[in-house]
């Protein structure tokens, strides 16, 4: 009896295991063949892929161009494709040689040593024209093709702007549950514009050359190569940015030349409030997560640049009496600690010299009048709130061109508004004050336009494959109150005085080829280097030419000693290079 029970028990176990394996086999071969596992793997397609050799011509994902239509990421590269079955056939290699400029025997060698299709382009010393590609295809040699292949540019620019893509099957399915046509290997945007415009950039179909092989790599169905092409006249789309490729390249070169290893710059076209260039350091490295963030969209301590806000508030509250003198031999708390020796200065010269005591005094007086005055004024000049373009785009109610942009901050604790020393620190851009470089550039552009606030734009249009417009991004005003034109005019004079005053913190720019107006900033970060030297954020922000403003620029170097900072030198170089570019264009 006991033996029978054991037999029945093990029999049941055997049947359960067998049933599981049979179900698993049915699941793989019959039930979920086109969407297996959480990744949604198409098993039928994968089995075909094991017996397929292919050349990807275009993965079908949308691309980015600059304001002039020049590619920023990928380009159509004229290329020669040779399939490996050529080594087993007689083919007119000499005819091909006369077109591509490679000896026939060399072409024969290339295909004799490979089991995969070979793609030769300019990086391999094969530079082809459109006419030559046409001649190659007119030869009608099986296994020989002249194509335009989408390839990455040798020198990529604006990497933090464009962002990165990656494969994540679960994230893909969660984000696009209705797009069952997408392969689990489809890449999605992770950062930057790749993330912001991901739904528009998703591939509709791939373009490729392929043929089928047996287990030994020999053609299964003869030597016919299939051309699989996307026939959709609308996709993939092109995202037309506001970036100027020449200016972006120059800006990145300047940062390298001035050894700015952490920080970056933002250059705006003031008239349209469009980004001409944006560069972030350290350079993007996919294997280092610390480099993925665009520093120009992260809140940073602004230091004395924030005195522009206090000045704007003082002007609007009538505290800018030109005859009033401030004792700038005192420190920010009104103490004579021997660290300052600037004597009595007016409001205007205090701004030019960046006297701390003047602005902490004014900040205390302003807070007595209105405890919201500092944040309200910061908002009026387009500094504290998100400034990147956002609005309704198709089914998106709040589409953002800068999804990674962070909101700035002034007060972390409302109680600090009643603490004199906390007000002092806030007035000079320390304590809890953090704003993004993008918003500082926007503030300078706002002042240069006479107080008119606008959203910052980095994309102008989304274009269909045939060149027609899918969507155009309008120039939008920033919501909320603005400073008066009179206040803006006074701020313009203050920013110019920073450069023209003999002791102004921006006097270096007196020799710039275009007149500069701006403000410097030095902010303590609370960090020290290995030599126990205090590290700062060093800034210069402004606009030029002063009389007819065209460009707003902010440069920041983070976590640097004052002696090593290349901020002013980089700003100077950008102004100089923009002068040359404008001269060439005119």
Coordinates of C-alpha atoms in Angstrom, one line a residue:
X1 CA 0.0 0.0 0.0
X2 CA 2.8 2.4 0.9
X3 CA 4.6 1.6 -2.3
X4 CA 1.4 2.4 -4.3
X5 CA 1.1 5.8 -2.6
X6 CA 4.7 6.6 -3.4
X7 CA 4.1 5.6 -7.1
X8 CA 1.0 7.9 -7.2
X9 CA 2.8 10.8 -5.6
X10 CA 5.8 10.7 -8.0
X11 CA 3.4 10.2 -10.9
X12 CA 1.6 13.4 -10.0
X13 CA 4.8 15.3 -9.7
X14 CA 5.9 13.9 -13.0
X15 CA 2.6 15.0 -14.7
X16 CA 2.8 18.5 -13.1
X17 CA 6.4 19.0 -14.4
X18 CA 5.5 17.6 -17.8
X19 CA 2.4 19.8 -18.0
X20 CA 4.5 22.8 -17.1
X21 CA 7.0 22.1 -19.9
X22 CA 4.3 21.4 -22.4
X23 CA 2.6 24.7 -21.5
X24 CA 6.0 26.5 -21.7
X25 CA 6.6 25.0 -25.1
X26 CA 3.2 26.0 -26.3
X27 CA 3.7 29.5 -24.9
X28 CA 6.9 29.8 -26.9
X29 CA 5.7 28.2 -30.1
X30 CA 2.0 28.9 -30.3
X31 CA 0.6 31.4 -27.8
X32 CA 2.9 34.3 -27.3
X33 CA 5.2 33.9 -30.3
X34 CA 4.9 37.6 -31.2
X35 CA 5.1 39.1 -27.7
X36 CA 7.0 36.8 -25.4
X37 CA 7.9 37.9 -21.8
X38 CA 7.6 41.4 -20.3
X39 CA 10.0 42.6 -23.0
X40 CA 7.5 41.7 -25.7
X41 CA 10.0 39.7 -27.7
X42 CA 8.8 38.6 -31.1
X43 CA 10.1 35.0 -31.2
X44 CA 9.2 34.5 -34.8
X45 CA 11.1 37.6 -35.8
X46 CA 14.1 36.6 -33.7
X47 CA 14.2 33.2 -35.3
X48 CA 14.2 34.8 -38.7
X49 CA 17.0 37.2 -37.5
X50 CA 19.2 34.2 -36.7
X51 CA 19.2 33.3 -40.4
X52 CA 19.5 36.9 -41.7
X53 CA 22.4 39.2 -42.5
X54 CA 21.5 42.8 -42.9
X55 CA 22.9 46.3 -43.3
X56 CA 20.9 49.0 -41.4
X57 CA 20.5 52.0 -43.6
X58 CA 18.3 54.0 -41.3
X59 CA 16.9 52.9 -37.9
X60 CA 13.9 55.2 -38.6
X61 CA 14.3 57.4 -35.5
X62 CA 13.8 61.1 -36.0
X63 CA 16.8 63.4 -36.2
X64 CA 17.9 66.9 -35.1
X65 CA 19.1 69.8 -37.2
X66 CA 20.3 73.3 -36.4
X67 CA 18.5 76.5 -37.3
X68 CA 20.1 76.4 -40.8
X69 CA 19.2 72.7 -41.5
X70 CA 22.6 71.3 -40.7
X71 CA 22.6 67.9 -39.0
X72 CA 23.5 67.9 -35.3
X73 CA 23.6 64.2 -34.6
X74 CA 23.5 62.0 -37.7
X75 CA 24.1 62.5 -41.4
X76 CA 23.3 60.6 -44.6
X77 CA 26.8 59.2 -45.5
X78 CA 27.4 58.0 -49.1
X79 CA 28.5 54.3 -48.6
X80 CA 29.5 51.2 -50.5
X81 CA 28.0 47.9 -49.4
X82 CA 29.6 44.6 -50.2
X83 CA 27.9 41.3 -49.2
X84 CA 30.0 38.3 -48.3
X85 CA 28.6 35.9 -50.9
X86 CA 30.5 37.8 -53.5
X87 CA 33.6 35.7 -52.6
X88 CA 31.8 32.7 -54.1
X89 CA 30.8 34.4 -57.3
X90 CA 32.3 35.9 -60.4
X91 CA 31.7 39.6 -60.4
X92 CA 33.2 42.6 -62.3
X93 CA 35.3 44.0 -59.5
X94 CA 37.4 46.1 -62.0
X95 CA 34.2 47.9 -63.1
X96 CA 33.5 48.8 -59.5
X97 CA 37.2 49.7 -59.0
X98 CA 37.1 52.4 -61.7
X99 CA 34.2 54.1 -59.8
X100 CA 35.4 53.9 -56.2
X101 CA 39.1 54.2 -56.7
X102 CA 40.1 51.0 -55.0
X103 CA 42.0 48.3 -56.9
X104 CA 39.8 45.3 -57.9
X105 CA 42.1 42.8 -56.1
X106 CA 41.7 44.9 -52.9
X107 CA 37.9 44.7 -53.2
X108 CA 38.2 41.0 -53.7
X109 CA 40.3 40.7 -50.5
X110 CA 37.8 42.7 -48.5
X111 CA 34.9 40.3 -49.2
X112 CA 37.1 37.2 -48.9
X113 CA 37.9 37.8 -45.3
X114 CA 34.4 38.5 -43.9
X115 CA 31.2 36.7 -43.0
X116 CA 29.2 39.8 -42.5
X117 CA 28.3 42.6 -45.0
X118 CA 31.0 45.3 -45.4
X119 CA 30.1 49.0 -45.4
X120 CA 32.8 51.3 -46.7
X121 CA 32.5 55.1 -46.4
X122 CA 34.7 58.2 -46.0
X123 CA 36.1 57.0 -42.7
X124 CA 37.4 54.0 -44.6
X125 CA 38.9 56.2 -47.3
X126 CA 36.0 55.7 -49.7
X127 CA 34.5 59.2 -50.5
X128 CA 31.6 58.9 -52.9
X129 CA 29.4 61.4 -54.6
X130 CA 25.7 61.1 -55.5
X131 CA 26.7 60.5 -59.2
X132 CA 29.1 57.7 -58.2
X133 CA 26.5 56.0 -56.1
X134 CA 24.2 56.1 -59.1
X135 CA 26.9 54.5 -61.3
X136 CA 27.5 51.8 -58.7
X137 CA 23.9 50.8 -58.7
X138 CA 23.7 51.0 -62.5
X139 CA 26.3 48.1 -62.6
X140 CA 23.5 45.9 -61.1
X141 CA 26.1 43.6 -59.4
X142 CA 24.3 41.3 -57.0
X143 CA 25.6 42.0 -53.5
X144 CA 27.0 45.5 -54.4
X145 CA 25.1 48.6 -53.5
X146 CA 25.6 52.3 -53.2
X147 CA 23.5 53.8 -50.4
X148 CA 23.1 56.8 -48.1
X149 CA 23.5 55.4 -44.6
X150 CA 22.5 57.3 -41.5
X151 CA 25.6 57.5 -39.4
X152 CA 26.7 59.5 -36.4
X153 CA 28.7 62.6 -37.1
X154 CA 32.5 62.2 -36.4
X155 CA 32.4 65.2 -34.1
X156 CA 29.2 65.4 -32.1
X157 CA 28.2 68.7 -30.6
X158 CA 25.5 69.8 -28.1
X159 CA 25.4 66.3 -26.5
X160 CA 23.6 67.6 -23.4
X161 CA 21.1 69.4 -25.5
X162 CA 20.3 66.5 -27.7
X163 CA 20.5 64.0 -24.9
X164 CA 20.8 60.2 -25.0
X165 CA 18.6 57.2 -26.0
X166 CA 18.7 53.7 -24.6
X167 CA 17.0 50.3 -24.8
X168 CA 14.6 49.5 -21.9
X169 CA 11.8 47.2 -23.0
X170 CA 9.8 47.5 -19.8
X171 CA 10.0 51.4 -19.8
X172 CA 9.0 51.3 -23.5
X173 CA 5.9 49.2 -22.9
X174 CA 4.9 51.3 -19.9
X175 CA 5.3 54.6 -21.8
X176 CA 3.7 53.4 -25.0
X177 CA 1.3 50.6 -24.2
X178 CA -0.7 51.1 -27.4
X179 CA 2.4 50.9 -29.7
X180 CA 2.5 47.1 -30.1
X181 CA 4.2 47.6 -33.5
X182 CA 7.4 48.7 -31.7
X183 CA 10.2 46.1 -31.2
X184 CA 11.3 45.6 -27.7
X185 CA 14.7 46.8 -28.9
X186 CA 13.3 50.2 -29.9
X187 CA 15.3 52.9 -28.2
X188 CA 13.6 55.7 -26.2
X189 CA 14.8 59.1 -25.1
X190 CA 16.4 59.3 -21.7
X191 CA 17.6 62.9 -21.4
X192 CA 17.5 66.2 -23.3
X193 CA 15.5 66.7 -26.5
X194 CA 15.6 63.0 -27.1
X195 CA 13.4 62.6 -24.0
X196 CA 11.3 65.7 -24.6
X197 CA 10.4 64.8 -28.2
X198 CA 10.5 61.0 -27.9
X199 CA 7.0 60.3 -29.0
X200 CA 7.6 62.3 -32.2
X201 CA 11.0 60.6 -32.8
X202 CA 9.9 57.0 -32.5
X203 CA 10.6 55.0 -35.6
X204 CA 7.8 54.1 -38.0
X205 CA 9.9 51.5 -39.9
X206 CA 13.5 50.7 -40.6
X207 CA 15.3 50.9 -43.9
X208 CA 17.8 48.1 -44.5
X209 CA 19.3 45.6 -46.9
X210 CA 19.1 41.9 -46.0
X211 CA 19.4 38.4 -47.2
X212 CA 18.9 34.9 -45.6
X213 CA 21.7 32.4 -44.9
X214 CA 21.9 28.8 -43.8
X215 CA 23.9 27.6 -40.7
X216 CA 27.2 27.9 -42.6
X217 CA 26.4 31.5 -43.8
X218 CA 25.6 30.5 -47.4
X219 CA 22.6 32.2 -49.1
X220 CA 19.4 30.3 -48.5
X221 CA 17.4 31.7 -51.4
X222 CA 20.0 32.5 -54.0
X223 CA 21.9 35.8 -54.1
X224 CA 19.0 38.2 -54.1
X225 CA 19.3 40.9 -51.5
X226 CA 16.0 42.5 -50.3
X227 CA 15.7 46.2 -49.9
X228 CA 13.3 46.9 -47.0
X229 CA 12.3 50.6 -47.1
X230 CA 10.0 52.9 -45.2
X231 CA 7.4 54.1 -47.8
X232 CA 5.9 56.6 -45.3
X233 CA 6.3 60.1 -46.8
X234 CA 5.9 61.7 -43.3
X235 CA 8.3 59.8 -41.0
X236 CA 10.8 59.9 -39.6
X237 CA 10.5 63.6 -38.6
X238 CA 13.1 66.2 -38.2
X239 CA 13.3 68.4 -35.1
X240 CA 14.5 71.8 -36.2
X241 CA 16.3 73.4 -33.2
X242 CA 17.3 77.1 -32.7
X243 CA 20.9 76.1 -32.2
X244 CA 23.5 77.5 -34.6
X245 CA 26.0 74.8 -35.3
X246 CA 28.9 77.1 -36.0
X247 CA 28.2 79.1 -32.8
X248 CA 27.7 75.9 -30.7
X249 CA 31.0 74.5 -31.9
X250 CA 32.8 77.7 -31.2
X251 CA 31.2 77.9 -27.7
X252 CA 32.3 74.3 -26.8
X253 CA 35.8 75.1 -28.1
X254 CA 36.0 78.2 -25.9
X255 CA 35.2 76.2 -22.8
X256 CA 37.9 73.7 -23.6
X257 CA 40.4 76.4 -24.3
X258 CA 39.7 78.1 -21.0
X259 CA 39.9 74.8 -19.1
X260 CA 36.4 75.0 -17.7
X261 CA 35.9 71.5 -16.5
X262 CA 32.7 72.0 -14.6
X263 CA 30.0 74.5 -15.5
X264 CA 29.1 75.8 -18.9
X265 CA 27.4 78.6 -20.8
X266 CA 24.1 79.7 -22.4
X267 CA 23.9 82.1 -25.4
X268 CA 20.5 83.5 -26.3
X269 CA 19.2 85.4 -29.3
X270 CA 17.5 88.3 -27.4
X271 CA 14.9 89.2 -30.1
X272 CA 13.3 85.8 -30.2
X273 CA 14.6 84.5 -26.8
X274 CA 16.0 81.4 -28.6
X275 CA 19.0 79.4 -27.6
X276 CA 21.9 79.8 -30.0
X277 CA 24.3 77.7 -28.0
X278 CA 24.3 75.8 -24.7
X279 CA 27.2 73.8 -23.4
X280 CA 27.6 71.9 -20.2
X281 CA 30.7 70.5 -18.5
X282 CA 31.9 67.9 -17.7
X283 CA 31.4 66.3 -21.2
X284 CA 28.7 63.7 -21.4
X285 CA 29.9 60.2 -20.7
X286 CA 27.2 57.5 -20.8
X287 CA 29.2 55.3 -18.4
X288 CA 29.3 58.1 -15.8
X289 CA 25.9 59.1 -14.4
X290 CA 27.4 62.3 -12.9
X291 CA 28.0 63.7 -16.4
X292 CA 24.4 63.1 -17.7
X293 CA 22.9 66.2 -16.2
X294 CA 22.9 69.5 -18.1
X295 CA 24.3 71.9 -15.6
X296 CA 22.7 74.8 -17.4
X297 CA 19.3 73.6 -16.2
X298 CA 20.3 72.9 -12.6
X299 CA 19.9 75.4 -9.7
X300 CA 23.3 76.9 -8.6
X301 CA 24.4 79.5 -6.1
X302 CA 24.4 82.8 -8.1
X303 CA 26.4 85.0 -5.8
X304 CA 26.4 88.7 -6.6
X305 CA 24.5 88.3 -9.9
X306 CA 21.5 88.2 -7.6
X307 CA 22.1 91.8 -6.6
X308 CA 20.4 92.6 -10.0
X309 CA 17.2 91.5 -8.3
X310 CA 17.7 93.6 -5.2
X311 CA 18.6 96.6 -7.5
X312 CA 15.4 96.1 -9.5
X313 CA 13.3 96.0 -6.3
X314 CA 15.1 99.1 -4.9
X315 CA 14.4 101.0 -8.2
X316 CA 10.7 100.1 -8.2
X317 CA 10.4 101.0 -4.5
X318 CA 12.2 104.3 -5.0
X319 CA 15.2 103.4 -2.9
X320 CA 17.8 104.2 -5.6
X321 CA 18.4 107.8 -4.5
X322 CA 21.5 108.9 -6.5
X323 CA 22.7 111.1 -3.7
X324 CA 22.7 108.5 -1.0
X325 CA 26.0 107.1 0.2
X326 CA 26.8 103.7 1.5
X327 CA 29.8 102.9 3.7
X328 CA 31.4 100.1 1.6
X329 CA 34.2 99.7 4.1
X330 CA 31.7 97.6 6.1
X331 CA 31.0 93.9 5.5
X332 CA 27.6 92.6 4.5
X333 CA 26.4 92.7 8.1
X334 CA 27.5 96.3 8.6
X335 CA 30.6 95.3 10.6
X336 CA 34.1 96.9 10.2
X337 CA 36.1 93.7 10.0
X338 CA 38.9 95.1 7.9
X339 CA 38.0 93.0 4.9
X340 CA 36.7 95.9 2.8
X341 CA 38.1 99.3 2.0
X342 CA 36.0 100.9 -0.7
X343 CA 34.7 103.9 1.3
X344 CA 31.5 105.7 0.6
X345 CA 29.8 104.7 -2.7
X346 CA 26.5 105.7 -4.3
X347 CA 23.9 103.1 -5.3
X348 CA 25.1 103.0 -8.9
X349 CA 28.8 102.6 -8.0
X350 CA 27.9 100.1 -5.4
X351 CA 26.5 97.9 -8.1
X352 CA 29.5 98.4 -10.4
X353 CA 31.9 97.6 -7.5
X354 CA 29.5 94.9 -6.1
X355 CA 29.5 96.3 -2.6
X356 CA 27.8 93.8 -0.3
X357 CA 26.8 96.3 2.4
X358 CA 24.8 98.4 0.0
X359 CA 22.6 95.5 -1.1
X360 CA 22.1 93.9 2.3
X361 CA 21.1 97.4 3.6
X362 CA 18.6 97.8 0.8
X363 CA 17.3 94.2 1.2
X364 CA 16.5 94.8 4.9
X365 CA 14.7 98.0 4.0
X366 CA 12.7 96.3 1.2
X367 CA 11.7 93.4 3.5
X368 CA 10.3 95.9 6.0
X369 CA 8.0 97.2 3.2
X370 CA 7.0 93.8 1.7
X371 CA 8.2 90.3 2.8
X372 CA 7.5 88.9 -0.6
X373 CA 9.4 91.6 -2.5
X374 CA 12.5 89.6 -3.3
X375 CA 10.8 86.6 -4.8
X376 CA 8.2 88.7 -6.6
X377 CA 10.9 90.9 -8.2
X378 CA 12.9 87.8 -9.2
X379 CA 9.8 86.5 -10.9
X380 CA 9.2 89.9 -12.6
X381 CA 12.5 89.8 -14.4
X382 CA 12.2 86.1 -15.4
X383 CA 14.7 84.6 -13.0
X384 CA 13.0 82.3 -10.4
X385 CA 10.3 80.4 -12.3
X386 CA 10.9 77.8 -15.0
X387 CA 11.6 79.8 -18.2
X388 CA 11.8 77.1 -20.9
X389 CA 9.1 76.8 -23.5
X390 CA 6.0 75.0 -22.4
X391 CA 2.4 74.9 -23.7
X392 CA -0.2 72.7 -25.4
X393 CA 1.1 70.5 -28.3
X394 CA -1.4 68.1 -29.7
X395 CA -2.6 65.9 -26.8
X396 CA 0.1 67.3 -24.5
X397 CA -1.5 70.0 -22.3
X398 CA 1.9 71.0 -20.8
X399 CA 4.6 70.0 -23.3
X400 CA 8.1 71.1 -22.1
X401 CA 11.1 71.7 -24.4
X402 CA 13.3 71.5 -21.4
X403 CA 12.0 68.6 -19.3
X404 CA 15.1 68.5 -17.2
X405 CA 14.8 72.2 -16.2
X406 CA 14.7 72.7 -12.4
X407 CA 12.9 75.5 -10.5
X408 CA 14.9 78.0 -8.7
X409 CA 14.6 78.9 -5.0
X410 CA 15.1 81.9 -2.7
X411 CA 13.7 81.1 0.7
X412 CA 13.7 77.6 2.2
X413 CA 12.3 78.7 5.5
X414 CA 9.8 81.6 5.7
X415 CA 11.1 82.4 9.2
X416 CA 14.3 83.6 7.6
X417 CA 12.5 86.6 6.3
X418 CA 12.6 88.0 9.9
X419 CA 16.2 87.1 10.5
X420 CA 18.5 90.1 9.5
X421 CA 21.6 87.9 8.8
X422 CA 19.6 85.5 6.7
X423 CA 18.3 88.4 4.7
X424 CA 21.9 89.6 4.3
X425 CA 23.0 86.3 2.9
X426 CA 20.0 86.1 0.6
X427 CA 20.6 89.6 -0.8
X428 CA 24.0 88.6 -2.1
X429 CA 22.9 85.3 -3.7
X430 CA 23.9 82.9 -0.9
X431 CA 22.0 81.0 1.9
X432 CA 19.2 79.2 0.1
X433 CA 19.3 81.1 -3.2
X434 CA 19.8 78.9 -6.2
X435 CA 18.8 79.6 -9.8
X436 CA 19.7 78.0 -13.1
X437 CA 22.1 79.5 -15.6
X438 CA 19.3 79.3 -18.2
X439 CA 17.1 81.6 -16.0
X440 CA 20.0 84.0 -15.5
X441 CA 20.5 84.3 -19.3
X442 CA 16.8 84.9 -19.5
X443 CA 16.9 87.6 -16.9
X444 CA 19.6 89.4 -18.9
X445 CA 17.6 89.1 -22.1
X446 CA 14.5 90.4 -20.3
X447 CA 16.3 93.5 -19.1
X448 CA 17.8 94.0 -22.5
X449 CA 14.3 94.0 -24.1
X450 CA 13.1 96.6 -21.7
X451 CA 11.4 94.3 -19.2
X452 CA 9.5 92.0 -21.7
X453 CA 9.5 88.4 -20.4
X454 CA 9.4 85.5 -22.9
X455 CA 9.8 81.8 -22.6
X456 CA 13.1 80.4 -23.8
X457 CA 12.8 78.4 -26.9
X458 CA 15.3 75.7 -28.2
X459 CA 13.1 74.1 -30.9
X460 CA 11.4 76.0 -33.7
X461 CA 9.6 73.3 -35.8
X462 CA 8.9 69.6 -36.1
X463 CA 9.1 68.8 -39.8
X464 CA 7.7 65.8 -41.7
X465 CA 10.0 63.7 -43.8
X466 CA 8.8 65.6 -46.9
X467 CA 9.8 69.0 -45.4
X468 CA 6.3 70.2 -44.5
X469 CA 5.7 71.4 -40.9
X470 CA 4.0 69.1 -38.4
X471 CA 4.2 71.8 -35.7
X472 CA 5.7 75.2 -35.2
X473 CA 6.5 76.6 -31.8
X474 CA 5.3 80.1 -31.2
X475 CA 7.2 82.7 -29.1
X476 CA 5.3 82.8 -25.8
X477 CA 5.4 85.4 -23.1
X478 CA 6.1 84.3 -19.5
X479 CA 3.1 84.8 -17.3
X480 CA 3.0 87.2 -14.4
X481 CA 3.9 90.8 -13.6
X482 CA 6.9 92.5 -15.2
X483 CA 9.2 95.3 -14.2
X484 CA 8.4 98.8 -15.6
X485 CA 10.2 100.0 -18.7
X486 CA 11.8 102.7 -16.5
X487 CA 13.2 100.2 -14.1
X488 CA 14.5 98.1 -17.0
X489 CA 16.2 101.2 -18.4
X490 CA 17.9 102.0 -15.1
X491 CA 19.1 98.4 -14.8
X492 CA 20.6 98.6 -18.3
X493 CA 22.6 101.6 -17.1
X494 CA 23.8 99.8 -14.0
X495 CA 24.8 96.7 -16.0
X496 CA 26.8 99.0 -18.4
X497 CA 28.5 100.8 -15.5
X498 CA 29.9 97.4 -14.3
X499 CA 32.1 97.5 -17.4
X500 CA 32.7 101.3 -17.9
X501 CA 33.5 102.2 -14.3
X502 CA 37.3 102.2 -13.7
X503 CA 36.8 99.9 -10.7
X504 CA 33.9 97.9 -12.0
X505 CA 34.0 94.2 -11.7
X506 CA 33.5 93.9 -15.5
X507 CA 36.1 96.5 -16.5
X508 CA 38.0 93.8 -18.4
X509 CA 35.3 94.0 -21.1
X510 CA 36.1 97.6 -22.0
X511 CA 38.3 96.2 -24.8
X512 CA 35.7 93.8 -26.2
X513 CA 35.0 94.3 -29.9
X514 CA 31.3 94.8 -28.9
X515 CA 30.1 96.9 -25.9
X516 CA 29.2 94.6 -23.0
X517 CA 26.7 95.1 -20.2
X518 CA 26.7 92.6 -17.4
X519 CA 27.2 91.5 -13.8
X520 CA 29.8 89.3 -12.1
X521 CA 29.1 86.8 -9.3
X522 CA 31.2 84.8 -6.9
X523 CA 29.3 82.3 -4.8
X524 CA 30.7 80.2 -2.0
X525 CA 29.7 76.5 -2.5
X526 CA 30.6 75.2 1.0
X527 CA 33.2 73.0 -0.6
X528 CA 37.0 72.8 -0.5
X529 CA 39.6 71.1 -2.7
X530 CA 42.4 68.8 -1.6
X531 CA 44.5 71.7 -0.6
X532 CA 41.8 73.1 1.7
X533 CA 41.1 76.0 -0.7
X534 CA 37.6 77.3 -0.7
X535 CA 35.7 76.5 -3.9
X536 CA 33.3 79.0 -5.6
X537 CA 30.9 79.3 -8.5
X538 CA 32.3 82.1 -10.7
X539 CA 29.9 83.9 -13.0
X540 CA 29.6 86.6 -15.5
X541 CA 26.3 87.2 -17.2
X542 CA 25.2 90.0 -19.5
X543 CA 24.3 91.1 -23.0
X544 CA 25.9 92.7 -26.0
X545 CA 26.1 95.0 -27.9
X546 CA 24.9 97.3 -25.1
X547 CA 23.3 100.0 -27.4
X548 CA 21.4 97.5 -29.6
X549 CA 21.3 94.2 -27.7
X550 CA 21.4 91.1 -29.8
X551 CA 22.9 88.4 -27.5
X552 CA 22.4 87.4 -23.8
X553 CA 25.2 85.3 -22.4
X554 CA 26.0 83.6 -19.1
X555 CA 29.1 81.7 -18.3
X556 CA 29.7 79.9 -15.0
X557 CA 32.6 77.8 -13.7
X558 CA 31.6 75.6 -10.8
X559 CA 33.7 74.5 -7.8
X560 CA 36.8 76.5 -8.7
X561 CA 39.2 78.7 -6.8
X562 CA 39.0 82.4 -7.6
X563 CA 42.5 82.4 -9.0
X564 CA 41.9 79.6 -11.4
X565 CA 38.5 80.6 -12.8
X566 CA 38.2 81.0 -16.6
X567 CA 34.8 82.6 -16.5
X568 CA 35.6 86.1 -17.6
X569 CA 38.1 84.9 -20.2
X570 CA 35.5 82.6 -21.7
X571 CA 32.9 85.4 -21.8
X572 CA 35.4 87.7 -23.5
X573 CA 36.3 85.0 -26.1
X574 CA 32.6 84.4 -26.9
X575 CA 32.0 88.1 -27.5
X576 CA 35.1 88.3 -29.6
X577 CA 34.1 85.3 -31.7
X578 CA 30.5 86.5 -32.1
X579 CA 31.8 89.8 -33.4
X580 CA 33.7 87.9 -36.1
X581 CA 30.7 85.7 -37.0
X582 CA 28.4 88.8 -37.3
X583 CA 31.0 90.5 -39.5
X584 CA 31.1 87.5 -41.8
X585 CA 27.3 87.3 -42.0
X586 CA 27.0 91.0 -42.8

